[in-house]
PDB file of C-alpha atoms and ligand atoms in Angstrom:
ATOM      1  CA  MET A  11      90.279  40.892  28.451  1.00  0.00           C
ATOM      2  CA  GLU A  12      92.539  40.008  31.089  1.00  0.00           C
ATOM      3  CA  ALA A  13      94.882  42.639  30.097  1.00  0.00           C
ATOM      4  CA  LEU A  14      91.591  45.389  30.109  1.00  0.00           C
ATOM      5  CA  GLU A  15      90.923  44.059  33.612  1.00  0.00           C
ATOM      6  CA  GLY A  16      94.963  44.664  34.775  1.00  0.00           C
ATOM      7  CA  VAL A  17      94.773  48.177  33.544  1.00  0.00           C
ATOM      8  CA  ARG A  18      91.469  48.653  35.779  1.00  0.00           C
ATOM      9  CA  VAL A  19      93.124  47.279  38.939  1.00  0.00           C
ATOM     10  CA  ASP A  20      96.106  49.455  38.069  1.00  0.00           C
ATOM     11  CA  VAL A  21      94.291  52.604  37.391  1.00  0.00           C
ATOM     12  CA  LEU A  22      90.793  52.723  39.323  1.00  0.00           C
ATOM     13  CA  GLY A  23      91.826  49.827  41.855  1.00  0.00           C
ATOM     14  CA  ARG A  24      92.222  50.652  45.621  1.00  0.00           C
ATOM     15  CA  LYS A  25      95.796  51.032  45.646  1.00  0.00           C
ATOM     16  CA  GLY A  26      95.935  52.176  41.902  1.00  0.00           C
ATOM     17  CA  THR A  27      97.373  55.570  40.540  1.00  0.00           C
ATOM     18  CA  LEU A  28      93.771  57.693  40.762  1.00  0.00           C
ATOM     19  CA  GLY A  29      94.050  56.518  44.414  1.00  0.00           C
ATOM     20  CA  GLN A  30      97.555  57.969  44.991  1.00  0.00           C
ATOM     21  CA  PHE A  31      96.372  61.535  43.544  1.00  0.00           C
ATOM     22  CA  SER A  32      93.431  61.450  46.414  1.00  0.00           C
ATOM     23  CA  LYS A  33      96.364  60.860  49.202  1.00  0.00           C
ATOM     24  CA  GLU A  34      97.911  63.977  47.701  1.00  0.00           C
ATOM     25  CA  PHE A  35      94.811  66.389  48.425  1.00  0.00           C
ATOM     26  CA  GLY A  36      96.431  66.907  51.939  1.00  0.00           C
ATOM     27  CA  LYS A  37      99.319  69.197  50.179  1.00  0.00           C
ATOM     28  CA  LEU A  38      97.302  71.095  48.443  1.00  0.00           C
ATOM     29  CA  ALA A  39      96.022  74.971  50.063  1.00  0.00           C
ATOM     30  CA  PRO A  40      92.043  74.631  51.119  1.00  0.00           C
ATOM     31  CA  GLN A  41      90.934  76.605  48.328  1.00  0.00           C
ATOM     32  CA  GLU A  42      92.570  74.348  45.853  1.00  0.00           C
ATOM     33  CA  ARG A  43      90.703  71.154  46.941  1.00  0.00           C
ATOM     34  CA  ALA A  44      87.580  71.741  45.517  1.00  0.00           C
ATOM     35  CA  ALA A  45      88.778  72.245  42.086  1.00  0.00           C
ATOM     36  CA  ALA A  46      90.980  69.434  42.294  1.00  0.00           C
ATOM     37  CA  GLY A  47      88.226  66.922  43.559  1.00  0.00           C
ATOM     38  CA  LYS A  48      86.214  67.967  40.926  1.00  0.00           C
ATOM     39  CA  ALA A  49      89.141  67.481  38.379  1.00  0.00           C
ATOM     40  CA  LEU A  50      89.463  64.192  39.865  1.00  0.00           C
ATOM     41  CA  ASN A  51      86.357  62.821  39.946  1.00  0.00           C
ATOM     42  CA  ALA A  52      85.661  63.830  35.749  1.00  0.00           C
ATOM     43  CA  ALA A  53      88.701  61.894  35.420  1.00  0.00           C
ATOM     44  CA  LYS A  54      87.744  58.894  37.403  1.00  0.00           C
ATOM     45  CA  ASP A  55      84.167  59.211  35.378  1.00  0.00           C
ATOM     46  CA  ALA A  56      85.946  59.406  32.009  1.00  0.00           C
ATOM     47  CA  LEU A  57      88.078  56.293  32.723  1.00  0.00           C
ATOM     48  CA  GLU A  58      85.333  54.419  34.047  1.00  0.00           C
ATOM     49  CA  SER A  59      83.167  54.837  31.249  1.00  0.00           C
ATOM     50  CA  ALA A  60      85.975  54.255  28.584  1.00  0.00           C
ATOM     51  CA  PHE A  61      86.798  51.150  30.621  1.00  0.00           C
ATOM     52  CA  GLU A  62      82.661  49.697  30.329  1.00  0.00           C
ATOM     53  CA  ALA A  63      82.820  50.676  26.734  1.00  0.00           C
ATOM     54  CA  ARG A  64      86.060  48.688  25.868  1.00  0.00           C
ATOM     55  CA  LYS A  65      84.676  45.832  28.013  1.00  0.00           C
ATOM     56  CA  HIS A  66      81.373  45.778  26.172  1.00  0.00           C
ATOM     57  CA  SER A  67      82.889  45.827  22.861  1.00  0.00           C
ATOM     58  CA  PHE A  68      85.320  42.850  23.990  1.00  0.00           C
ATOM     59  CA  ASP A  69      81.901  40.870  25.176  1.00  0.00           C
ATOM     60  CA  THR A  70      80.293  41.320  21.657  1.00  0.00           C
ATOM     61  CA  GLU A  71      83.207  40.272  19.980  1.00  0.00           C
ATOM     62  CA  ALA A  72      83.399  37.133  21.912  1.00  0.00           C
ATOM     63  CA  LEU A  73      79.596  36.723  21.439  1.00  0.00           C
ATOM     64  CA  ASN A  74      79.973  36.948  17.752  1.00  0.00           C
ATOM     65  CA  ALA A  75      82.991  34.517  17.658  1.00  0.00           C
ATOM     66  CA  ARG A  76      80.680  31.934  19.428  1.00  0.00           C
ATOM     67  CA  LEU A  77      77.835  32.215  17.105  1.00  0.00           C
ATOM     68  CA  GLY A  78      80.127  32.100  14.283  1.00  0.00           C
ATOM     69  CA  SER A  79      81.429  29.047  15.214  1.00  0.00           C
ATOM     70  CA  GLU A  80      78.241  27.280  16.698  1.00  0.00           C
ATOM     71  CA  TRP A  81      75.825  28.258  13.454  1.00  0.00           C
ATOM     72  CA  ILE A  82      73.595  25.948  12.368  1.00  0.00           C
ATOM     73  CA  ASP A  83      71.382  26.458   9.194  1.00  0.00           C
ATOM     74  CA  LEU A  84      68.026  26.060  10.189  1.00  0.00           C
ATOM     75  CA  THR A  85      66.508  26.045   6.765  1.00  0.00           C
ATOM     76  CA  LEU A  86      68.335  22.811   5.240  1.00  0.00           C
ATOM     77  CA  PRO A  87      66.202  19.846   5.444  1.00  0.00           C
ATOM     78  CA  ALA A  88      66.477  17.396   8.457  1.00  0.00           C
ATOM     79  CA  PRO A  89      68.514  14.136   8.191  1.00  0.00           C
ATOM     80  CA  GLY A  90      65.255  12.209   8.570  1.00  0.00           C
ATOM     81  CA  ALA A  91      64.523   8.748  10.241  1.00  0.00           C
ATOM     82  CA  ARG A  92      67.056   6.294  10.225  1.00  0.00           C
ATOM     83  CA  PRO A  93      65.737   3.326   8.702  1.00  0.00           C
ATOM     84  CA  GLY A  94      65.959   0.380  11.177  1.00  0.00           C
ATOM     85  CA  SER A  95      66.354  -3.396  10.079  1.00  0.00           C
ATOM     86  CA  LEU A  96      65.192  -6.462  11.777  1.00  0.00           C
ATOM     87  CA  HIS A  97      67.351  -8.310  14.025  1.00  0.00           C
ATOM     88  CA  PRO A  98      69.257 -11.451  12.282  1.00  0.00           C
ATOM     89  CA  VAL A  99      67.562 -13.914  14.812  1.00  0.00           C
ATOM     90  CA  THR A 100      64.177 -12.275  14.050  1.00  0.00           C
ATOM     91  CA  GLN A 101      64.816 -12.760  10.427  1.00  0.00           C
ATOM     92  CA  VAL A 102      65.404 -16.337  11.009  1.00  0.00           C
ATOM     93  CA  GLN A 103      62.735 -17.071  13.155  1.00  0.00           C
ATOM     94  CA  MET A 104      60.039 -15.491  10.999  1.00  0.00           C
ATOM     95  CA  GLU A 105      61.463 -17.750   8.050  1.00  0.00           C
ATOM     96  CA  LEU A 106      61.107 -20.424  10.116  1.00  0.00           C
ATOM     97  CA  GLU A 107      57.635 -19.604  11.234  1.00  0.00           C
ATOM     98  CA  ASP A 108      56.689 -19.497   7.598  1.00  0.00           C
ATOM     99  CA  LEU A 109      58.219 -22.919   6.596  1.00  0.00           C
ATOM    100  CA  PHE A 110      56.577 -24.445   9.615  1.00  0.00           C
ATOM    101  CA  THR A 111      53.190 -22.576   8.833  1.00  0.00           C
ATOM    102  CA  SER A 112      53.289 -23.929   5.358  1.00  0.00           C
ATOM    103  CA  LEU A 113      53.888 -27.601   6.485  1.00  0.00           C
ATOM    104  CA  GLY A 114      50.611 -27.029   8.558  1.00  0.00           C
ATOM    105  CA  PHE A 115      52.320 -26.199  11.777  1.00  0.00           C
ATOM    106  CA  ALA A 116      50.746 -24.013  14.576  1.00  0.00           C
ATOM    107  CA  VAL A 117      53.315 -21.430  15.701  1.00  0.00           C
ATOM    108  CA  LEU A 118      52.456 -21.148  19.783  1.00  0.00           C
ATOM    109  CA  ASP A 119      54.119 -18.795  22.410  1.00  0.00           C
ATOM    110  CA  GLY A 120      54.489 -19.340  25.815  1.00  0.00           C
ATOM    111  CA  PRO A 121      55.752 -17.647  29.386  1.00  0.00           C
ATOM    112  CA  GLU A 122      59.300 -16.836  30.007  1.00  0.00           C
ATOM    113  CA  VAL A 123      58.790 -16.594  33.485  1.00  0.00           C
ATOM    114  CA  GLU A 124      57.424 -20.405  34.081  1.00  0.00           C
ATOM    115  CA  THR A 125      56.873 -23.019  36.547  1.00  0.00           C
ATOM    116  CA  GLU A 126      59.013 -25.574  37.593  1.00  0.00           C
ATOM    117  CA  TYR A 127      56.113 -28.007  36.864  1.00  0.00           C
ATOM    118  CA  HIS A 128      56.112 -27.225  33.072  1.00  0.00           C
ATOM    119  CA  ASN A 129      59.874 -26.588  32.711  1.00  0.00           C
ATOM    120  CA  PHE A 130      60.600 -29.907  34.057  1.00  0.00           C
ATOM    121  CA  ASP A 131      58.249 -32.145  35.662  1.00  0.00           C
ATOM    122  CA  ALA A 132      55.928 -32.573  33.184  1.00  0.00           C
ATOM    123  CA  LEU A 133      58.955 -33.162  30.665  1.00  0.00           C
ATOM    124  CA  ASN A 134      59.818 -36.230  32.602  1.00  0.00           C
ATOM    125  CA  ILE A 135      62.204 -34.175  34.605  1.00  0.00           C
ATOM    126  CA  PRO A 136      61.390 -35.245  38.337  1.00  0.00           C
ATOM    127  CA  ALA A 137      62.589 -32.839  41.409  1.00  0.00           C
ATOM    128  CA  SER A 138      65.719 -35.411  42.075  1.00  0.00           C
ATOM    129  CA  HIS A 139      66.935 -35.975  38.530  1.00  0.00           C
ATOM    130  CA  PRO A 140      70.351 -35.243  37.581  1.00  0.00           C
ATOM    131  CA  ALA A 141      69.410 -33.879  33.838  1.00  0.00           C
ATOM    132  CA  ARG A 142      68.317 -30.783  36.523  1.00  0.00           C
ATOM    133  CA  ASP A 143      71.687 -30.158  36.914  1.00  0.00           C
ATOM    134  CA  MET A 144      72.611 -30.064  33.380  1.00  0.00           C
ATOM    135  CA  GLN A 145      70.946 -26.851  32.731  1.00  0.00           C
ATOM    136  CA  ASP A 146      71.904 -23.996  34.890  1.00  0.00           C
ATOM    137  CA  THR A 147      68.315 -22.270  36.019  1.00  0.00           C
ATOM    138  CA  PHE A 148      68.144 -18.784  36.991  1.00  0.00           C
ATOM    139  CA  TRP A 149      65.601 -19.403  39.772  1.00  0.00           C
ATOM    140  CA  LEU A 150      63.034 -16.929  40.959  1.00  0.00           C
ATOM    141  CA  THR A 151      62.141 -16.270  44.584  1.00  0.00           C
ATOM    142  CA  ASP A 152      58.597 -17.610  43.882  1.00  0.00           C
ATOM    143  CA  SER A 153      60.007 -20.989  43.171  1.00  0.00           C
ATOM    144  CA  ASN A 154      59.073 -20.069  39.279  1.00  0.00           C
ATOM    145  CA  LEU A 155      62.164 -19.906  37.334  1.00  0.00           C
ATOM    146  CA  LEU A 156      63.126 -18.298  33.788  1.00  0.00           C
ATOM    147  CA  ARG A 157      62.467 -20.909  31.371  1.00  0.00           C
ATOM    148  CA  THR A 158      65.706 -22.905  30.123  1.00  0.00           C
ATOM    149  CA  HIS A 159      64.047 -24.054  27.152  1.00  0.00           C
ATOM    150  CA  THR A 160      61.169 -23.808  24.801  1.00  0.00           C
ATOM    151  CA  SER A 161      60.466 -27.184  25.626  1.00  0.00           C
ATOM    152  CA  PRO A 162      57.527 -26.416  28.418  1.00  0.00           C
ATOM    153  CA  VAL A 163      55.659 -24.746  25.182  1.00  0.00           C
ATOM    154  CA  GLN A 164      55.409 -28.564  24.174  1.00  0.00           C
ATOM    155  CA  VAL A 165      53.645 -29.002  27.339  1.00  0.00           C
ATOM    156  CA  ARG A 166      51.243 -26.272  27.057  1.00  0.00           C
ATOM    157  CA  GLY A 167      50.542 -27.069  23.484  1.00  0.00           C
ATOM    158  CA  MET A 168      49.605 -30.756  24.285  1.00  0.00           C
ATOM    159  CA  GLU A 169      47.328 -29.501  27.205  1.00  0.00           C
ATOM    160  CA  ARG A 170      45.583 -26.777  25.375  1.00  0.00           C
ATOM    161  CA  LEU A 171      45.280 -28.455  21.563  1.00  0.00           C
ATOM    162  CA  GLY A 172      45.443 -32.345  22.321  1.00  0.00           C
ATOM    163  CA  PRO A 173      46.530 -34.643  19.431  1.00  0.00           C
ATOM    164  CA  PRO A 174      46.590 -34.577  16.537  1.00  0.00           C
ATOM    165  CA  LEU A 175      49.260 -31.641  16.917  1.00  0.00           C
ATOM    166  CA  ARG A 176      52.070 -29.848  14.814  1.00  0.00           C
ATOM    167  CA  MET A 177      53.701 -26.836  16.472  1.00  0.00           C
ATOM    168  CA  ILE A 178      56.693 -24.787  16.990  1.00  0.00           C
ATOM    169  CA  ALA A 179      57.290 -22.441  19.654  1.00  0.00           C
ATOM    170  CA  PRO A 180      60.152 -19.813  18.955  1.00  0.00           C
ATOM    171  CA  GLY A 181      61.313 -17.772  22.007  1.00  0.00           C
ATOM    172  CA  ARG A 182      63.799 -16.420  24.153  1.00  0.00           C
ATOM    173  CA  VAL A 183      65.336 -18.801  26.861  1.00  0.00           C
ATOM    174  CA  PHE A 184      68.096 -18.067  29.833  1.00  0.00           C
ATOM    175  CA  ARG A 185      70.636 -20.099  31.587  1.00  0.00           C
ATOM    176  CA  ASN A 186      72.961 -19.181  34.257  1.00  0.00           C
ATOM    177  CA  GLU A 187      75.997 -19.886  31.763  1.00  0.00           C
ATOM    178  CA  GLU A 188      79.618 -18.700  31.886  1.00  0.00           C
ATOM    179  CA  VAL A 189      79.274 -16.200  28.866  1.00  0.00           C
ATOM    180  CA  ASP A 190      82.234 -16.843  26.116  1.00  0.00           C
ATOM    181  CA  ALA A 191      82.134 -16.894  22.263  1.00  0.00           C
ATOM    182  CA  SER A 192      79.551 -19.805  22.146  1.00  0.00           C
ATOM    183  CA  HIS A 193      77.644 -19.327  25.168  1.00  0.00           C
ATOM    184  CA  GLU A 194      75.281 -16.401  26.563  1.00  0.00           C
ATOM    185  CA  HIS A 195      72.722 -16.620  29.034  1.00  0.00           C
ATOM    186  CA  THR A 196      69.718 -15.466  26.875  1.00  0.00           C
ATOM    187  CA  PHE A 197      69.467 -16.835  23.689  1.00  0.00           C
ATOM    188  CA  TYR A 198      66.760 -17.760  21.415  1.00  0.00           C
ATOM    189  CA  GLN A 199      65.384 -21.319  20.500  1.00  0.00           C
ATOM    190  CA  VAL A 200      62.610 -23.085  18.266  1.00  0.00           C
ATOM    191  CA  GLU A 201      60.619 -25.718  19.688  1.00  0.00           C
ATOM    192  CA  GLY A 202      59.201 -28.247  17.386  1.00  0.00           C
ATOM    193  CA  MET A 203      56.567 -30.986  18.019  1.00  0.00           C
ATOM    194  CA  MET A 204      54.133 -33.489  15.942  1.00  0.00           C
ATOM    195  CA  VAL A 205      52.109 -35.968  17.515  1.00  0.00           C
ATOM    196  CA  ASP A 206      50.163 -38.266  15.364  1.00  0.00           C
ATOM    197  CA  ARG A 207      49.424 -41.889  14.776  1.00  0.00           C
ATOM    198  CA  ASN A 208      52.308 -43.780  13.612  1.00  0.00           C
ATOM    199  CA  VAL A 209      54.987 -41.158  13.619  1.00  0.00           C
ATOM    200  CA  SER A 210      58.469 -42.543  13.303  1.00  0.00           C
ATOM    201  CA  VAL A 211      62.147 -41.361  13.396  1.00  0.00           C
ATOM    202  CA  ALA A 212      61.918 -41.067   9.301  1.00  0.00           C
ATOM    203  CA  HIS A 213      59.409 -38.586   9.659  1.00  0.00           C
ATOM    204  CA  MET A 214      61.495 -36.771  12.416  1.00  0.00           C
ATOM    205  CA  LEU A 215      64.522 -37.154   9.807  1.00  0.00           C
ATOM    206  CA  TYR A 216      62.382 -35.649   7.038  1.00  0.00           C
ATOM    207  CA  PHE A 217      61.318 -32.636   8.631  1.00  0.00           C
ATOM    208  CA  MET A 218      64.863 -31.906   9.861  1.00  0.00           C
ATOM    209  CA  LYS A 219      66.136 -32.192   6.320  1.00  0.00           C
ATOM    210  CA  THR A 220      63.511 -29.895   4.882  1.00  0.00           C
ATOM    211  CA  LEU A 221      63.907 -27.439   7.667  1.00  0.00           C
ATOM    212  CA  LEU A 222      68.114 -26.977   7.116  1.00  0.00           C
ATOM    213  CA  SER A 223      67.926 -26.756   3.752  1.00  0.00           C
ATOM    214  CA  ALA A 224      65.699 -24.286   3.678  1.00  0.00           C
ATOM    215  CA  ILE A 225      67.165 -22.124   6.038  1.00  0.00           C
ATOM    216  CA  PHE A 226      70.782 -22.228   4.872  1.00  0.00           C
ATOM    217  CA  ARG A 227      69.583 -22.900   1.282  1.00  0.00           C
ATOM    218  CA  ARG A 228      72.286 -25.570   0.261  1.00  0.00           C
ATOM    219  CA  GLU A 229      72.763 -29.177   1.152  1.00  0.00           C
ATOM    220  CA  VAL A 230      74.053 -29.304   4.877  1.00  0.00           C
ATOM    221  CA  THR A 231      76.243 -32.615   5.923  1.00  0.00           C
ATOM    222  CA  ILE A 232      74.166 -33.680   9.134  1.00  0.00           C
ATOM    223  CA  ARG A 233      75.015 -36.453  11.714  1.00  0.00           C
ATOM    224  CA  LEU A 234      72.979 -38.304  14.284  1.00  0.00           C
ATOM    225  CA  ARG A 235      74.284 -39.033  17.487  1.00  0.00           C
ATOM    226  CA  PRO A 236      72.539 -41.084  20.352  1.00  0.00           C
ATOM    227  CA  GLY A 237      71.834 -38.050  22.737  1.00  0.00           C
ATOM    228  CA  TYR A 238      70.282 -38.364  26.197  1.00  0.00           C
ATOM    229  CA  PHE A 239      67.046 -36.141  26.968  1.00  0.00           C
ATOM    230  CA  PRO A 240      64.416 -37.218  29.702  1.00  0.00           C
ATOM    231  CA  PHE A 241      61.812 -36.294  27.526  1.00  0.00           C
ATOM    232  CA  VAL A 242      62.485 -38.370  24.609  1.00  0.00           C
ATOM    233  CA  GLU A 243      63.321 -41.714  23.925  1.00  0.00           C
ATOM    234  CA  PRO A 244      64.885 -42.463  21.701  1.00  0.00           C
ATOM    235  CA  GLY A 245      66.934 -39.437  21.954  1.00  0.00           C
ATOM    236  CA  PHE A 246      69.305 -38.126  19.608  1.00  0.00           C
ATOM    237  CA  GLU A 247      71.739 -35.173  19.120  1.00  0.00           C
ATOM    238  CA  LEU A 248      72.034 -33.757  15.428  1.00  0.00           C
ATOM    239  CA  ASP A 249      75.029 -31.804  14.455  1.00  0.00           C
ATOM    240  CA  ILE A 250      75.486 -29.918  11.212  1.00  0.00           C
ATOM    241  CA  GLN A 251      79.138 -29.785   9.611  1.00  0.00           C
ATOM    242  CA  CYS A 252      80.720 -26.332  10.539  1.00  0.00           C
ATOM    243  CA  LEU A 253      79.571 -23.812   8.303  1.00  0.00           C
ATOM    244  CA  ILE A 254      81.793 -21.096   9.563  1.00  0.00           C
ATOM    245  CA  CYS A 255      85.339 -23.130   9.081  1.00  0.00           C
ATOM    246  CA  GLY A 256      83.889 -25.910   6.751  1.00  0.00           C
ATOM    247  CA  GLY A 257      84.933 -28.831   9.107  1.00  0.00           C
ATOM    248  CA  PRO A 258      88.612 -27.979  10.095  1.00  0.00           C
ATOM    249  CA  GLY A 259      87.921 -26.605  13.093  1.00  0.00           C
ATOM    250  CA  CYS A 260      87.329 -22.762  14.641  1.00  0.00           C
ATOM    251  CA  PRO A 261      85.976 -21.581  17.830  1.00  0.00           C
ATOM    252  CA  VAL A 262      82.600 -21.742  17.297  1.00  0.00           C
ATOM    253  CA  CYS A 263      82.787 -25.274  16.590  1.00  0.00           C
ATOM    254  CA  LYS A 264      85.004 -25.730  19.237  1.00  0.00           C
ATOM    255  CA  GLN A 265      87.792 -27.182  16.818  1.00  0.00           C
ATOM    256  CA  SER A 266      85.631 -30.238  16.242  1.00  0.00           C
ATOM    257  CA  GLY A 267      84.169 -29.623  12.559  1.00  0.00           C
ATOM    258  CA  TRP A 268      80.740 -29.794  14.224  1.00  0.00           C
ATOM    259  CA  VAL A 269      78.138 -28.062  15.624  1.00  0.00           C
ATOM    260  CA  GLU A 270      75.528 -29.286  18.050  1.00  0.00           C
ATOM    261  CA  LEU A 271      72.614 -27.943  16.484  1.00  0.00           C
ATOM    262  CA  MET A 272      69.394 -29.813  18.059  1.00  0.00           C
ATOM    263  CA  PRO A 273      68.400 -32.490  20.424  1.00  0.00           C
ATOM    264  CA  CYS A 274      65.554 -34.403  19.125  1.00  0.00           C
ATOM    265  CA  GLY A 275      63.833 -37.627  19.642  1.00  0.00           C
ATOM    266  CA  LEU A 276      60.445 -39.224  19.695  1.00  0.00           C
ATOM    267  CA  VAL A 277      58.418 -37.918  22.578  1.00  0.00           C
ATOM    268  CA  HIS A 278      58.818 -39.912  25.771  1.00  0.00           C
ATOM    269  CA  PRO A 279      55.426 -42.055  26.755  1.00  0.00           C
ATOM    270  CA  ASN A 280      55.738 -40.405  30.207  1.00  0.00           C
ATOM    271  CA  VAL A 281      55.702 -36.747  28.874  1.00  0.00           C
ATOM    272  CA  LEU A 282      52.451 -37.511  26.577  1.00  0.00           C
ATOM    273  CA  ARG A 283      50.799 -39.424  29.642  1.00  0.00           C
ATOM    274  CA  MET A 284      51.701 -36.181  31.843  1.00  0.00           C
ATOM    275  CA  SER A 285      49.842 -34.036  29.483  1.00  0.00           C
ATOM    276  CA  GLY A 286      46.453 -36.412  28.955  1.00  0.00           C
ATOM    277  CA  ILE A 287      47.633 -38.157  25.882  1.00  0.00           C
ATOM    278  CA  ASP A 288      47.300 -41.848  25.605  1.00  0.00           C
ATOM    279  CA  PRO A 289      51.017 -42.971  24.547  1.00  0.00           C
ATOM    280  CA  ASP A 290      49.545 -46.321  22.820  1.00  0.00           C
ATOM    281  CA  GLU A 291      47.364 -44.345  20.816  1.00  0.00           C
ATOM    282  CA  TRP A 292      49.624 -41.400  19.891  1.00  0.00           C
ATOM    283  CA  GLY A 293      53.239 -41.039  19.131  1.00  0.00           C
ATOM    284  CA  GLY A 294      54.926 -37.981  18.153  1.00  0.00           C
ATOM    285  CA  PHE A 295      58.786 -36.290  18.048  1.00  0.00           C
ATOM    286  CA  ALA A 296      59.934 -33.221  19.206  1.00  0.00           C
ATOM    287  CA  PHE A 297      62.965 -31.061  18.741  1.00  0.00           C
ATOM    288  CA  GLY A 298      64.476 -28.498  20.236  1.00  0.00           C
ATOM    289  CA  LEU A 299      66.694 -25.938  17.710  1.00  0.00           C
ATOM    290  CA  GLY A 300      69.260 -23.371  18.806  1.00  0.00           C
ATOM    291  CA  LEU A 301      67.984 -20.360  16.792  1.00  0.00           C
ATOM    292  CA  THR A 302      70.613 -17.883  17.865  1.00  0.00           C
ATOM    293  CA  ARG A 303      72.815 -20.789  16.846  1.00  0.00           C
ATOM    294  CA  LEU A 304      71.341 -20.964  13.353  1.00  0.00           C
ATOM    295  CA  ALA A 305      71.655 -17.289  12.927  1.00  0.00           C
ATOM    296  CA  MET A 306      75.208 -17.607  13.874  1.00  0.00           C
ATOM    297  CA  MET A 307      76.054 -20.540  10.894  1.00  0.00           C
ATOM    298  CA  ARG A 308      73.921 -18.745   8.987  1.00  0.00           C
ATOM    299  CA  TYR A 309      75.183 -15.420   8.450  1.00  0.00           C
ATOM    300  CA  GLY A 310      78.817 -16.662   9.365  1.00  0.00           C
ATOM    301  CA  ILE A 311      79.029 -14.738  13.063  1.00  0.00           C
ATOM    302  CA  ASP A 312      81.850 -16.119  15.307  1.00  0.00           C
ATOM    303  CA  ASP A 313      80.631 -14.282  18.418  1.00  0.00           C
ATOM    304  CA  ILE A 314      77.334 -15.341  20.171  1.00  0.00           C
ATOM    305  CA  ARG A 315      77.655 -12.091  22.523  1.00  0.00           C
ATOM    306  CA  LEU A 316      77.142  -9.746  19.731  1.00  0.00           C
ATOM    307  CA  PHE A 317      73.385 -10.643  19.321  1.00  0.00           C
ATOM    308  CA  GLU A 318      72.510  -9.041  22.953  1.00  0.00           C
ATOM    309  CA  SER A 319      75.014  -6.361  22.654  1.00  0.00           C
ATOM    310  CA  GLY A 320      72.755  -3.713  21.007  1.00  0.00           C
ATOM    311  CA  ASP A 321      75.785  -2.728  19.580  1.00  0.00           C
ATOM    312  CA  LEU A 322      74.184  -0.755  16.264  1.00  0.00           C
ATOM    313  CA  ARG A 323      77.591  -1.469  14.168  1.00  0.00           C
ATOM    314  CA  PHE A 324      76.702  -4.969  14.437  1.00  0.00           C
ATOM    315  CA  LEU A 325      72.749  -4.554  13.759  1.00  0.00           C
ATOM    316  CA  ARG A 326      73.280  -2.460  10.722  1.00  0.00           C
ATOM    317  CA  GLN A 327      74.539  -5.154   8.581  1.00  0.00           C
ATOM    318  CA  PHE A 328      71.177  -6.943   8.663  1.00  0.00           C
TER     319      PHE A 328
HETATM  320 ZN1  LIG B 548      83.818 -24.472  12.842  1.00  0.00          ZN
END
């Protein structure tokens, strides 16, 4: 194509060969000029049409080459919809819901945008309480907040259903966290609560053990440490031995061999009272379980950031 254009400029161009002939016209005798002009025009027409014909054949060749290389067979069957899969957190959540439903618990839902009252005050965390600093909160401009735990659903459950009450509340929670392999700003928890007469720590341990052996499908080693949470008294931290490294230490268990799995305890009398339940008649236990962390332990995932990454290479494994 380029060579052809070069030839066109050389021959038909303003300074081309054909033009040079016109300049010679002055040297001809007047009677010869008409015939020479005619011959020159005929030559010019012939050259131009030869040029157009060649150009057209080059264009056709280029188009055919492109069609050949980009050709698709429209008669082949379409690849079809790619089957999706449930997110690992969803799978663990559904199993937990099945398990607790079979134990007589209701599955409750609550808003992700919460009032300060439900997220803190009603859980015995007053405005000046240092416990509020333990949770880095995303505050909204209307003084509501993104819930920092699923515990406000306990409050909503007690307010709406009253005692006796058995409930779990799975859901998404938010913390203003420095994100690393074991911390995310968005993750999932399950809140559990039972309010009845004569509820003790023994009941709580029974449910915790049933829960963990069902989820991990094996015996897990647990330990109970005293823990401080304003909404329970007494309060505990329930840890399980790290299922990723089995004890020696890894990034997920922060080299300790143990993973903090859930805070739990007997419901603080103030919490019951604030939701209109008489603590002299009723008692209860409550626990908060890191659903995301549970999925990490269950599937041996060592980086929490994968869960919210949307990376299909990760998701397709489940
Ligand atoms: Zn570990």
